[in-house]
Short mmCIF file of C-alpha atoms and ligand atoms in Angstrom, two decimals:
data_model
loop_
_atom_site.label_atom_id
_atom_site.label_comp_id
_atom_site.label_asym_id
_atom_site.label_seq_id
_atom_site.Cartn_x
_atom_site.Cartn_y
_atom_site.Cartn_z
CA MET A 1 -19.26 -8.07 -1.64
CA GLY A 2 -21.00 -6.40 1.33
CA SER A 3 -24.58 -5.08 1.48
CA ASN A 4 -25.40 -3.01 -1.57
CA GLU A 5 -26.20 0.43 -0.16
CA GLY A 6 -24.01 1.52 -3.09
CA LYS A 7 -26.76 1.57 -5.76
CA HIS A 8 -23.85 1.78 -8.22
CA ASN A 9 -22.82 -0.83 -10.65
CA LEU A 10 -19.17 -0.75 -9.80
CA ILE A 11 -16.16 -2.51 -11.18
CA ILE A 12 -12.84 -2.26 -9.32
CA VAL A 13 -9.68 -3.09 -11.28
CA SER A 14 -6.23 -3.68 -9.78
CA ASN A 15 -3.27 -5.87 -10.67
CA ARG A 16 -3.43 -7.51 -7.25
CA LEU A 17 -6.65 -9.28 -6.20
CA PRO A 18 -7.70 -9.82 -2.56
CA LEU A 19 -6.59 -13.47 -2.85
CA SER A 20 -3.30 -14.58 -4.32
CA ILE A 21 -3.23 -18.01 -5.92
CA LYS A 22 -0.31 -20.40 -5.63
CA ARG A 23 0.14 -23.94 -6.88
CA VAL A 24 1.37 -26.28 -4.13
CA ASP A 25 1.77 -30.03 -4.74
CA GLY A 26 -0.42 -30.03 -7.78
CA THR A 27 -3.35 -28.11 -6.23
CA TYR A 28 -4.24 -24.41 -6.12
CA GLU A 29 -4.07 -22.66 -2.77
CA SER A 30 -5.19 -19.18 -2.08
CA SER A 31 -4.00 -16.76 0.60
CA ILE A 32 -5.02 -13.21 1.52
CA SER A 33 -2.86 -10.74 -0.40
CA SER A 34 -0.79 -8.30 1.59
CA GLY A 35 -0.38 -4.63 0.86
CA GLY A 36 -2.14 -1.40 1.46
CA LEU A 37 -4.23 -1.49 -1.76
CA VAL A 38 -5.89 -4.77 -0.78
CA THR A 39 -6.37 -3.55 2.84
CA ALA A 40 -8.08 -0.38 1.70
CA LEU A 41 -10.35 -1.99 -0.88
CA SER A 42 -11.21 -4.84 1.39
CA GLY A 43 -12.26 -2.28 4.02
CA LEU A 44 -14.83 -1.02 1.52
CA THR A 45 -16.60 -4.30 1.14
CA LYS A 46 -18.91 -3.86 4.16
CA SER A 47 -20.56 -0.73 2.75
CA THR A 48 -20.21 -0.99 -1.00
CA GLN A 49 -20.92 -3.78 -3.51
CA PHE A 50 -18.50 -4.27 -6.38
CA ARG A 51 -16.90 -6.72 -8.74
CA TRP A 52 -13.15 -6.88 -8.54
CA LEU A 53 -11.06 -7.80 -11.69
CA GLY A 54 -7.37 -8.41 -11.68
CA TRP A 55 -4.42 -10.79 -12.24
CA PRO A 56 -4.56 -13.94 -10.05
CA GLY A 57 -0.76 -13.97 -9.51
CA ILE A 58 0.02 -17.15 -11.33
CA GLU A 59 -0.17 -18.62 -14.82
CA VAL A 60 -3.07 -21.03 -15.28
CA LYS A 61 -2.99 -22.91 -18.57
CA SER A 62 -5.73 -25.49 -18.92
CA ASN A 63 -9.44 -24.57 -19.05
CA LYS A 64 -10.16 -26.94 -16.22
CA ASP A 65 -7.58 -25.22 -13.97
CA ARG A 66 -8.83 -21.76 -15.04
CA GLU A 67 -12.37 -22.77 -13.98
CA GLU A 68 -11.09 -23.98 -10.59
CA VAL A 69 -9.18 -20.72 -9.98
CA SER A 70 -12.10 -18.63 -11.16
CA ARG A 71 -14.46 -20.46 -8.77
CA THR A 72 -12.19 -19.85 -5.77
CA LEU A 73 -11.89 -16.15 -6.65
CA ASN A 74 -15.58 -15.77 -7.48
CA GLU A 75 -16.36 -16.70 -3.87
CA HIS A 76 -14.75 -13.36 -3.07
CA ASP A 77 -16.49 -11.55 -5.92
CA ALA A 78 -13.20 -11.38 -7.73
CA THR A 79 -12.67 -12.37 -11.39
CA PRO A 80 -9.24 -13.27 -12.75
CA ILE A 81 -7.70 -11.85 -15.86
CA PHE A 82 -5.29 -14.64 -16.87
CA LEU A 83 -1.84 -13.79 -18.24
CA ASP A 84 0.97 -15.97 -19.65
CA SER A 85 3.81 -16.20 -17.15
CA GLY A 86 6.42 -14.57 -19.47
CA LEU A 87 4.12 -11.58 -20.12
CA ALA A 88 3.19 -11.29 -16.45
CA HIS A 89 6.83 -11.43 -15.48
CA GLU A 90 7.80 -8.69 -17.86
CA HIS A 91 4.84 -6.50 -16.90
CA TYR A 92 4.85 -7.02 -13.12
CA ASN A 93 8.50 -7.72 -12.15
CA MET A 94 10.41 -5.99 -14.94
CA PHE A 95 8.41 -2.88 -15.73
CA ALA A 96 6.02 -2.15 -12.85
CA ASN A 97 8.37 -3.14 -10.02
CA ARG A 98 11.88 -2.55 -11.42
CA ILE A 99 11.26 0.65 -13.42
CA LEU A 100 7.96 2.39 -12.50
CA TRP A 101 7.80 1.73 -8.78
CA PRO A 102 11.37 3.03 -8.06
CA ILE A 103 10.74 6.14 -10.15
CA LEU A 104 7.50 6.87 -8.38
CA HIS A 105 9.43 6.58 -5.08
CA TYR A 106 12.37 8.80 -6.14
CA GLN A 107 14.85 5.97 -6.39
CA SER A 108 17.81 6.72 -8.69
CA GLY A 109 19.72 4.43 -11.03
CA VAL A 110 16.68 3.01 -12.80
CA VAL A 111 17.48 1.61 -16.28
CA PHE A 112 14.73 1.81 -18.87
CA ASP A 113 14.24 -1.18 -21.09
CA ASP A 114 11.86 -1.35 -24.03
CA GLY A 115 10.96 -5.10 -23.76
CA PRO A 116 9.24 -4.77 -20.39
CA TRP A 117 7.56 -1.53 -21.57
CA GLN A 118 5.98 -3.34 -24.51
CA ALA A 119 4.78 -6.05 -22.06
CA TYR A 120 3.30 -3.36 -19.81
CA ARG A 121 1.38 -1.98 -22.79
CA ARG A 122 0.19 -5.39 -23.82
CA VAL A 123 -1.10 -6.28 -20.29
CA ASN A 124 -2.95 -2.92 -20.08
CA GLU A 125 -4.51 -3.74 -23.47
CA LEU A 126 -5.60 -7.17 -22.29
CA PHE A 127 -7.16 -5.66 -19.12
CA ALA A 128 -8.94 -3.04 -21.33
CA ALA A 129 -10.49 -5.77 -23.44
CA ALA A 130 -11.60 -7.79 -20.42
CA ILE A 131 -13.10 -4.82 -18.60
CA ALA A 132 -14.85 -3.37 -21.71
CA GLU A 133 -16.50 -6.75 -22.01
CA ALA A 134 -17.57 -6.88 -18.35
CA ALA A 135 -18.92 -3.30 -18.16
CA GLU A 136 -22.28 -1.98 -19.22
CA THR A 137 -23.40 1.55 -19.96
CA GLY A 138 -23.55 3.36 -16.57
CA THR A 139 -20.97 1.15 -14.88
CA LEU A 140 -18.45 3.06 -12.75
CA ILE A 141 -14.99 1.68 -13.39
CA TRP A 142 -12.42 2.43 -10.72
CA VAL A 143 -8.84 1.54 -11.70
CA HIS A 144 -6.03 1.21 -9.13
CA ASP A 145 -2.36 1.84 -9.13
CA TYR A 146 0.78 2.05 -11.17
CA HIS A 147 0.51 -1.33 -12.90
CA LEU A 148 -2.37 0.03 -15.03
CA MET A 149 -1.66 3.64 -15.84
CA LEU A 150 -2.38 3.19 -19.60
CA LEU A 151 -5.66 1.53 -18.88
CA PRO A 152 -8.01 4.50 -18.71
CA GLU A 153 -7.13 5.49 -22.28
CA LEU A 154 -7.16 1.99 -23.75
CA LEU A 155 -10.39 1.27 -21.92
CA ARG A 156 -12.09 4.52 -23.05
CA ASN A 157 -11.33 3.58 -26.70
CA ARG A 158 -12.69 0.07 -26.31
CA LEU A 159 -15.83 1.29 -24.53
CA TYR A 160 -16.36 3.83 -27.32
CA GLU A 161 -16.12 1.08 -29.95
CA LYS A 162 -18.72 -0.92 -28.07
CA ASN A 163 -20.91 2.19 -27.58
CA LYS A 164 -20.88 1.87 -23.82
CA HIS A 165 -20.85 4.97 -21.70
CA CYS A 166 -19.04 4.52 -18.40
CA ALA A 167 -17.18 6.76 -16.00
CA ILE A 168 -13.56 5.84 -15.37
CA GLY A 169 -11.78 6.77 -12.09
CA PHE A 170 -8.15 6.16 -11.25
CA SER A 171 -6.47 6.06 -7.81
CA LEU A 172 -2.70 6.01 -7.39
CA HIS A 173 -1.55 4.37 -4.18
CA THR A 174 2.08 5.56 -4.50
CA PRO A 175 3.56 9.00 -4.39
CA PHE A 176 3.51 10.99 -7.63
CA PRO A 177 7.01 12.48 -7.77
CA ALA A 178 8.05 16.03 -8.54
CA GLY A 179 8.12 16.75 -12.31
CA ASP A 180 11.88 16.87 -12.51
CA PHE A 181 12.22 13.34 -11.21
CA TRP A 182 9.25 11.99 -13.28
CA ARG A 183 11.19 13.18 -16.35
CA ASN A 184 13.69 10.34 -15.85
CA LEU A 185 11.13 8.02 -17.32
CA PRO A 186 11.25 8.20 -21.12
CA VAL A 187 7.66 6.93 -21.53
CA ARG A 188 6.24 9.36 -19.02
CA LYS A 189 4.17 11.15 -21.68
CA HIS A 190 2.33 7.92 -22.63
CA LEU A 191 1.58 7.15 -18.99
CA LEU A 192 0.19 10.68 -18.44
CA GLU A 193 -1.90 10.43 -21.54
CA GLY A 194 -3.18 7.07 -20.30
CA LEU A 195 -4.23 8.61 -16.96
CA LEU A 196 -5.76 11.69 -18.49
CA SER A 197 -8.49 9.58 -20.10
CA SER A 198 -9.92 9.13 -16.65
CA ASP A 199 -12.88 11.27 -15.46
CA LEU A 200 -11.49 11.47 -11.94
CA ILE A 201 -7.92 10.89 -10.65
CA GLY A 202 -7.25 10.49 -6.95
CA PHE A 203 -4.05 10.85 -4.98
CA HIS A 204 -3.38 10.29 -1.23
CA THR A 205 -1.84 13.67 -0.37
CA ASP A 206 -1.89 17.27 -1.51
CA GLU A 207 1.77 16.95 -2.44
CA TYR A 208 1.21 14.06 -4.87
CA LYS A 209 -1.77 15.79 -6.42
CA GLN A 210 0.23 18.99 -6.84
CA ASN A 211 3.14 17.24 -8.38
CA PHE A 212 0.80 15.63 -10.90
CA GLN A 213 -0.88 18.94 -11.72
CA ASP A 214 2.47 20.68 -12.06
CA THR A 215 3.52 17.99 -14.49
CA CYS A 216 0.38 18.49 -16.46
CA ALA A 217 0.91 22.25 -16.02
CA LYS A 218 -2.72 23.11 -15.72
CA ILE A 219 -5.25 24.89 -13.47
CA PRO A 220 -6.02 23.56 -9.99
CA ASN A 221 -8.26 20.49 -9.72
CA GLN A 222 -9.28 20.22 -13.32
CA ILE A 223 -7.42 19.53 -16.56
CA ARG A 224 -8.87 19.79 -20.02
CA TYR A 225 -7.59 17.00 -22.20
CA LYS A 226 -8.84 16.09 -25.67
CA ASN A 227 -11.80 18.34 -25.01
CA ARG A 228 -12.83 16.46 -21.89
CA LEU A 229 -12.62 17.59 -18.30
CA VAL A 230 -10.46 15.45 -15.97
CA CYS A 231 -10.95 16.09 -12.23
CA VAL A 232 -8.09 15.61 -9.85
CA GLY A 233 -8.49 15.25 -6.12
CA LYS A 234 -6.97 14.22 -2.79
CA PHE A 235 -8.82 11.26 -1.27
CA ILE A 236 -7.42 10.15 2.08
CA VAL A 237 -7.22 6.39 2.16
CA GLY A 238 -7.63 4.54 5.50
CA ILE A 239 -8.41 1.21 7.09
CA ASP A 240 -11.44 -0.38 8.72
CA PRO A 241 -10.69 0.26 12.37
CA GLN A 242 -13.67 -1.83 13.57
CA LYS A 243 -12.11 -4.92 12.07
CA PHE A 244 -9.18 -4.52 14.47
CA ALA A 245 -11.45 -3.64 17.45
CA HIS A 246 -13.41 -6.88 16.81
CA THR A 247 -10.33 -8.98 16.39
CA LEU A 248 -8.91 -7.68 19.68
CA GLN A 249 -12.04 -9.01 21.38
CA ASN A 250 -11.41 -12.50 20.08
CA PRO A 251 -10.55 -14.79 23.10
CA ASP A 252 -7.64 -16.42 21.31
CA VAL A 253 -6.20 -12.99 20.51
CA GLN A 254 -6.69 -11.96 24.12
CA ASP A 255 -4.79 -15.08 25.23
CA ARG A 256 -2.03 -14.28 22.84
CA ILE A 257 -1.83 -10.73 24.03
CA ARG A 258 -1.52 -11.89 27.61
CA SER A 259 1.15 -14.33 26.72
CA LEU A 260 3.13 -11.70 24.81
CA GLU A 261 2.74 -9.20 27.67
CA GLU A 262 4.09 -11.85 30.09
CA ARG A 263 6.95 -12.66 27.76
CA TYR A 264 7.95 -8.96 27.40
CA LYS A 265 6.96 -7.70 30.84
CA ASP A 266 10.46 -6.39 31.56
CA VAL A 267 11.07 -4.64 28.30
CA LYS A 268 9.54 -1.99 26.06
CA VAL A 269 8.41 -3.39 22.79
CA ILE A 270 9.10 -1.47 19.50
CA VAL A 271 7.23 -2.99 16.57
CA GLY A 272 7.78 -2.64 12.85
CA VAL A 273 5.71 -4.27 10.06
CA ASP A 274 6.71 -3.67 6.49
CA ARG A 275 6.78 -5.46 3.16
CA LEU A 276 10.33 -6.16 2.42
CA ASP A 277 10.84 -3.30 0.01
CA HIS A 278 13.51 -0.60 -0.37
CA ILE A 279 10.96 2.13 0.07
CA LYS A 280 10.25 0.98 3.66
CA GLY A 281 13.74 2.08 4.70
CA LEU A 282 14.48 -1.23 6.48
CA THR A 283 18.20 -0.87 6.06
CA GLN A 284 18.00 2.58 7.52
CA LYS A 285 15.79 1.24 10.38
CA LEU A 286 18.27 -1.42 11.34
CA LYS A 287 21.15 1.10 11.14
CA GLY A 288 19.17 3.66 13.15
CA PHE A 289 18.37 1.02 15.75
CA ASP A 290 22.05 0.08 15.91
CA SER A 291 22.84 3.78 16.59
CA PHE A 292 20.22 3.87 19.29
CA LEU A 293 21.72 0.91 21.04
CA GLU A 294 25.13 2.54 20.82
CA ASP A 295 23.85 5.94 22.04
CA TYR A 296 21.83 4.59 24.98
CA PRO A 297 23.66 1.53 26.35
CA GLU A 298 21.58 1.65 29.56
CA LEU A 299 18.44 0.76 27.52
CA ARG A 300 19.99 -2.23 25.68
CA ASP A 301 18.40 -4.84 27.87
CA LYS A 302 15.22 -2.81 28.39
CA ILE A 303 13.87 -2.87 24.84
CA ILE A 304 13.17 -5.16 21.93
CA LEU A 305 12.57 -4.30 18.31
CA ILE A 306 10.24 -6.88 16.76
CA GLN A 307 10.48 -6.37 13.01
CA VAL A 308 8.22 -8.27 10.63
CA ALA A 309 9.51 -8.07 7.04
CA VAL A 310 6.73 -9.52 4.86
CA PRO A 311 8.21 -11.27 1.76
CA SER A 312 7.36 -9.28 -1.34
CA ARG A 313 8.21 -9.40 -5.11
CA GLU A 314 10.64 -12.18 -4.50
CA ASP A 315 11.41 -12.72 -8.23
CA VAL A 316 12.93 -9.23 -8.57
CA LYS A 317 16.69 -9.10 -8.17
CA GLU A 318 16.79 -5.90 -6.15
CA TYR A 319 14.33 -7.38 -3.59
CA GLN A 320 16.44 -10.53 -3.26
CA GLU A 321 19.58 -8.44 -2.76
CA LEU A 322 17.79 -6.34 -0.11
CA GLU A 323 16.76 -9.51 1.76
CA THR A 324 20.37 -10.72 1.90
CA GLU A 325 21.51 -7.29 3.10
CA LEU A 326 18.90 -7.15 5.86
CA SER A 327 19.50 -10.59 7.26
CA THR A 328 23.24 -9.82 7.34
CA LEU A 329 22.58 -6.52 9.17
CA ALA A 330 20.13 -8.17 11.61
CA GLY A 331 22.74 -10.86 12.34
CA LYS A 332 25.44 -8.26 12.94
CA ILE A 333 23.25 -6.25 15.36
CA ASN A 334 22.39 -9.31 17.38
CA GLY A 335 25.98 -10.51 17.29
CA LYS A 336 27.03 -7.17 18.70
CA TYR A 337 24.39 -6.80 21.48
CA ALA A 338 23.05 -10.26 22.35
CA THR A 339 23.64 -11.50 25.82
CA PRO A 340 22.69 -14.85 27.42
CA ASP A 341 19.54 -13.08 28.59
CA GLY A 342 18.31 -12.19 25.17
CA THR A 343 18.66 -10.14 22.00
CA PRO A 344 17.51 -6.63 21.35
CA LEU A 345 16.24 -7.43 17.82
CA LEU A 346 13.80 -9.97 16.58
CA TYR A 347 13.83 -9.96 12.83
CA MET A 348 11.19 -12.08 11.10
CA HIS A 349 11.28 -12.54 7.38
CA ARG A 350 7.83 -14.05 6.86
CA SER A 351 4.21 -13.24 6.70
CA VAL A 352 2.25 -13.42 9.96
CA PRO A 353 -1.45 -14.27 10.34
CA PHE A 354 -3.84 -11.31 10.83
CA THR A 355 -4.66 -12.29 14.50
CA GLU A 356 -0.98 -12.45 15.38
CA LEU A 357 -0.39 -9.09 13.71
CA THR A 358 -3.17 -7.59 15.75
CA ALA A 359 -1.80 -8.96 19.01
CA LEU A 360 1.69 -7.66 18.13
CA TYR A 361 0.40 -4.17 17.40
CA SER A 362 -1.47 -4.20 20.65
CA VAL A 363 1.41 -5.14 22.94
CA ALA A 364 3.88 -2.64 21.41
CA ASP A 365 4.84 0.57 23.26
CA VAL A 366 6.26 2.09 20.11
CA CYS A 367 5.72 1.56 16.35
CA LEU A 368 8.75 2.55 14.23
CA LEU A 369 8.18 3.18 10.49
CA THR A 370 11.08 4.44 8.45
CA SER A 371 9.82 4.72 4.84
CA THR A 372 12.07 6.63 2.49
CA ARG A 373 8.95 7.33 0.41
CA ASP A 374 5.54 5.69 0.78
CA GLY A 375 2.19 6.43 -0.82
CA MET A 376 0.38 6.46 2.61
CA ASN A 377 1.49 3.62 4.88
CA LEU A 378 -1.53 1.96 6.42
CA VAL A 379 0.51 0.03 9.02
CA SER A 380 0.67 3.35 10.93
CA PHE A 381 -3.16 3.44 10.97
CA GLU A 382 -3.38 -0.20 12.13
CA PHE A 383 -1.02 0.31 15.01
CA VAL A 384 -3.22 3.15 16.19
CA ALA A 385 -6.36 1.09 15.85
CA CYS A 386 -4.92 -1.50 18.19
CA GLN A 387 -3.64 0.86 20.88
CA GLU A 388 -6.77 1.98 22.60
CA LYS A 389 -5.56 0.52 25.88
CA ARG A 390 -1.85 1.11 25.75
CA GLN A 391 -1.83 4.41 23.90
CA GLY A 392 1.64 3.82 22.48
CA VAL A 393 3.81 6.17 20.39
CA LEU A 394 4.08 6.32 16.68
CA VAL A 395 7.59 7.17 15.42
CA LEU A 396 6.98 7.96 11.77
CA SER A 397 9.32 8.88 8.91
CA GLU A 398 8.55 12.33 7.49
CA PHE A 399 8.53 10.71 4.01
CA ALA A 400 5.50 8.45 4.56
CA GLY A 401 2.30 9.90 3.00
CA ALA A 402 0.67 9.41 6.42
CA ALA A 403 3.16 11.91 7.97
CA SER A 404 1.38 14.76 6.23
CA PHE A 405 -1.70 14.03 8.33
CA MET A 406 -0.17 12.43 11.46
CA ARG A 407 2.71 14.75 12.31
CA GLU A 408 0.99 16.28 15.33
CA GLY A 409 0.18 12.83 16.80
CA SER A 410 3.54 11.22 16.15
CA ILE A 411 7.27 11.79 16.45
CA SER A 412 8.70 12.53 13.07
CA PHE A 413 12.26 12.09 11.81
CA HIS A 414 14.40 11.85 8.66
CA PRO A 415 15.00 8.20 7.89
CA ALA A 416 18.52 8.70 6.45
CA ASN A 417 19.70 10.41 9.65
CA THR A 418 20.53 7.69 12.15
CA THR A 419 21.10 10.27 14.92
CA GLU A 420 17.66 11.72 14.36
CA MET A 421 16.05 8.26 14.33
CA SER A 422 17.88 7.28 17.55
CA GLU A 423 16.78 10.53 19.26
CA ALA A 424 13.15 10.05 18.04
CA LEU A 425 13.08 6.56 19.48
CA TYR A 426 14.45 7.78 22.77
CA ALA A 427 11.93 10.59 22.89
CA ALA A 428 9.12 8.11 22.21
CA LEU A 429 10.23 5.80 25.01
CA LYS A 430 10.48 8.73 27.47
CA LEU A 431 7.41 10.66 26.34
CA ASP A 432 5.49 12.33 29.15
CA PRO A 433 2.20 10.41 29.80
CA ASP A 434 -0.01 13.42 29.21
CA GLU A 435 1.68 14.25 25.93
CA ARG A 436 1.51 10.61 24.96
CA ARG A 437 -2.22 10.55 25.55
CA ARG A 438 -2.73 13.79 23.67
CA LYS A 439 -0.84 12.47 20.72
CA TYR A 440 -2.62 9.14 20.77
CA GLU A 441 -6.06 10.77 20.91
CA TYR A 442 -5.15 12.94 17.94
CA LEU A 443 -4.17 9.83 15.90
CA ARG A 444 -7.14 7.77 17.09
CA ASP A 445 -9.57 10.52 15.96
CA PHE A 446 -7.82 10.77 12.60
CA VAL A 447 -7.87 6.99 11.95
CA ASN A 448 -11.51 6.65 13.04
CA THR A 449 -12.57 9.56 10.85
CA HIS A 450 -10.59 8.64 7.73
CA THR A 451 -11.67 5.06 7.11
CA SER A 452 -11.37 2.99 3.98
CA ALA A 453 -15.18 3.02 3.73
CA LYS A 454 -15.24 6.82 3.75
CA TRP A 455 -12.42 6.99 1.23
CA GLY A 456 -14.22 4.69 -1.16
CA GLN A 457 -17.59 6.23 -0.73
CA THR A 458 -16.27 9.74 -1.36
CA PHE A 459 -14.42 8.68 -4.49
CA ILE A 460 -17.34 6.70 -5.86
CA GLU A 461 -19.77 9.55 -5.18
CA LYS A 462 -17.60 11.98 -7.02
CA LEU A 463 -17.12 9.50 -9.88
CA SER A 464 -20.82 8.93 -10.11
CA GLN A 465 -21.32 12.75 -10.43
CA ARG A 466 -18.79 12.73 -13.26
CA CYS A 467 -20.78 9.98 -14.97
CA ARG A 468 -24.00 11.96 -14.68
CA GLN A 469 -22.51 15.33 -15.59
CA PRO A 470 -19.16 14.86 -17.49
CA GLY A 471 -19.05 18.45 -18.59
CA LYS A 472 -19.65 20.05 -15.21
CA ALA A 473 -16.74 21.83 -13.60
CA CYS A 474 -14.98 19.88 -10.85
P1 ADP B 501 2.23 -1.33 1.36
O1 ADP B 501 0.96 -1.14 0.68
O2 ADP B 501 3.37 -0.66 0.63
O3 ADP B 501 2.63 -2.76 1.62
P2 ADP B 501 0.98 -0.31 3.78
O4 ADP B 501 1.54 -0.02 5.10
O5 ADP B 501 0.05 0.75 3.27
O6 ADP B 501 2.20 -0.64 2.82
O7 ADP B 501 0.09 -1.64 3.80
C1 ADP B 501 0.56 -2.86 4.22
C2 ADP B 501 -0.65 -3.76 4.53
O8 ADP B 501 -0.25 -5.13 4.45
C3 ADP B 501 -1.18 -3.49 5.92
O9 ADP B 501 -2.59 -3.41 5.83
C4 ADP B 501 -0.77 -4.76 6.62
O10 ADP B 501 -1.64 -5.16 7.72
C5 ADP B 501 -0.84 -5.82 5.51
N1 ADP B 501 -0.09 -6.98 5.89
C6 ADP B 501 1.05 -7.10 6.55
N2 ADP B 501 1.43 -8.41 6.75
C7 ADP B 501 0.43 -9.07 6.14
C8 ADP B 501 0.16 -10.45 5.95
N3 ADP B 501 0.94 -11.35 6.43
N4 ADP B 501 -0.97 -10.81 5.25
C9 ADP B 501 -1.75 -9.88 4.78
N5 ADP B 501 -1.61 -8.59 4.89
C10 ADP B 501 -0.49 -8.17 5.57
C1 G6P B 502 1.70 -1.38 -2.67
C2 G6P B 502 1.16 -1.14 -4.06
C3 G6P B 502 0.01 -2.07 -4.33
C4 G6P B 502 0.49 -3.49 -4.17
C5 G6P B 502 1.09 -3.70 -2.82
C6 G6P B 502 1.66 -5.11 -2.58
O1 G6P B 502 0.73 -1.16 -1.72
O2 G6P B 502 0.63 0.24 -4.07
O3 G6P B 502 -0.46 -1.94 -5.66
O4 G6P B 502 -0.56 -4.43 -4.38
O5 G6P B 502 2.12 -2.74 -2.58
O6 G6P B 502 2.55 -5.42 -3.61
P1 G6P B 502 2.37 -6.62 -4.68
O7 G6P B 502 3.43 -6.38 -5.65
O8 G6P B 502 2.44 -7.83 -3.86
O9 G6P B 502 1.01 -6.50 -5.23
#
């Protein structure tokens, strides 16, 4: 994966691999996985070489089929860790996405269930066994995200048994909530202990890092646990802006941009791209947009909101219910405001190809992101990377991790306040050109400085120091 400037022997571990495998008509098909974690790690591949281990997203039973899936993934330097479908379902859908994910994002009403928790432990154990086998002394092991919070501890034990000395890093791609909320999870102590076997733990913002440290109730930046020093840091994740710049040069993308510009020449385009997930505040977005159309009737036929809701975690009941709610809301809004000349809302519940996504970002005048909580939100970075020409406006929820870095370059609002959202949209559409340019330049500089490559290299460098000098103060 990429040229090896990285001198390190590096293993990356995440639940989601860069390719997701599906079985269609008796054959295995792969597609690029969506989500910020894959985007950030894929952005690292140009500068850093690594092996990527994770779950292929599907149960594969026979040895012959496992070989086929492994071959496909190996072409992308990824190695599958196979899981039975029942176990994967309990781990991924029932614990990681129905219990842990909502708690990490401050959602109330989560019901703890011991069965899924046991599956979560089991999957973390299976991962630990596979990685301890793949690692050698000196390997840097970088574990990602909430699906694998027990892994650092289980892995450290396995490595110890095998007499392999490796440094273990962990990065969380979600918020880490305030201690009082985290307490809602009865197994929180086990998860913390799991994490604290890492040498280095990374969060996206100061707030998440602080919440974690407050929960561990220890001194800034370092925690002593079982007589080992654990370093904690903020590492700002980003994208690969050049990938977008190159894609925008592609003649087919240029054609597509021209055709979209022609299609929408009489209206301002507002774009939204989100996985279909509660934390993205899509219900709030549609309600806020409804308010906006109500508040500014003179703009109804002068704007369009193009909302891409990428299907996600479709086996989880809450995600299915959200999909039904959103399509009903979208239908209501269009029923209310559509005229024979058009509709103010274009709601797409599907995944769009990367080239189409790039063209869409590029023709938009405004990007509206309404997360109720969000680890970072890389869509905000991608919009900026595609706006060199148009210099559009980012309207960003104050609850996205990105808002703690982008406030000065964006228009910020509270996603539960429809009036605030409506006013923020209006302000974005009417923004003075000089102010728009100033804001855009601020964002562009931030996105170009905080790339995924820089994020990865900074983390790996720090982890490598921990490997060389585990006892040194952080
Ligand atoms: P999250 O990680 O919660 O989904 P982010 O905004 O951080 O939120 O990241 C979403 C990522 O998913 C972005 O990089 C976006 O480009 C990517 N994405 C969106 N649609 C698709 C798609 N159809 N295929 C692959 N990736 C996609
Ligand atoms: C978020 C999580 C990632 C996850 C992604 C997509 O970004 O932090 O760990 O991979 O969403 O979700 P999925 O469930 O499809 O992996």
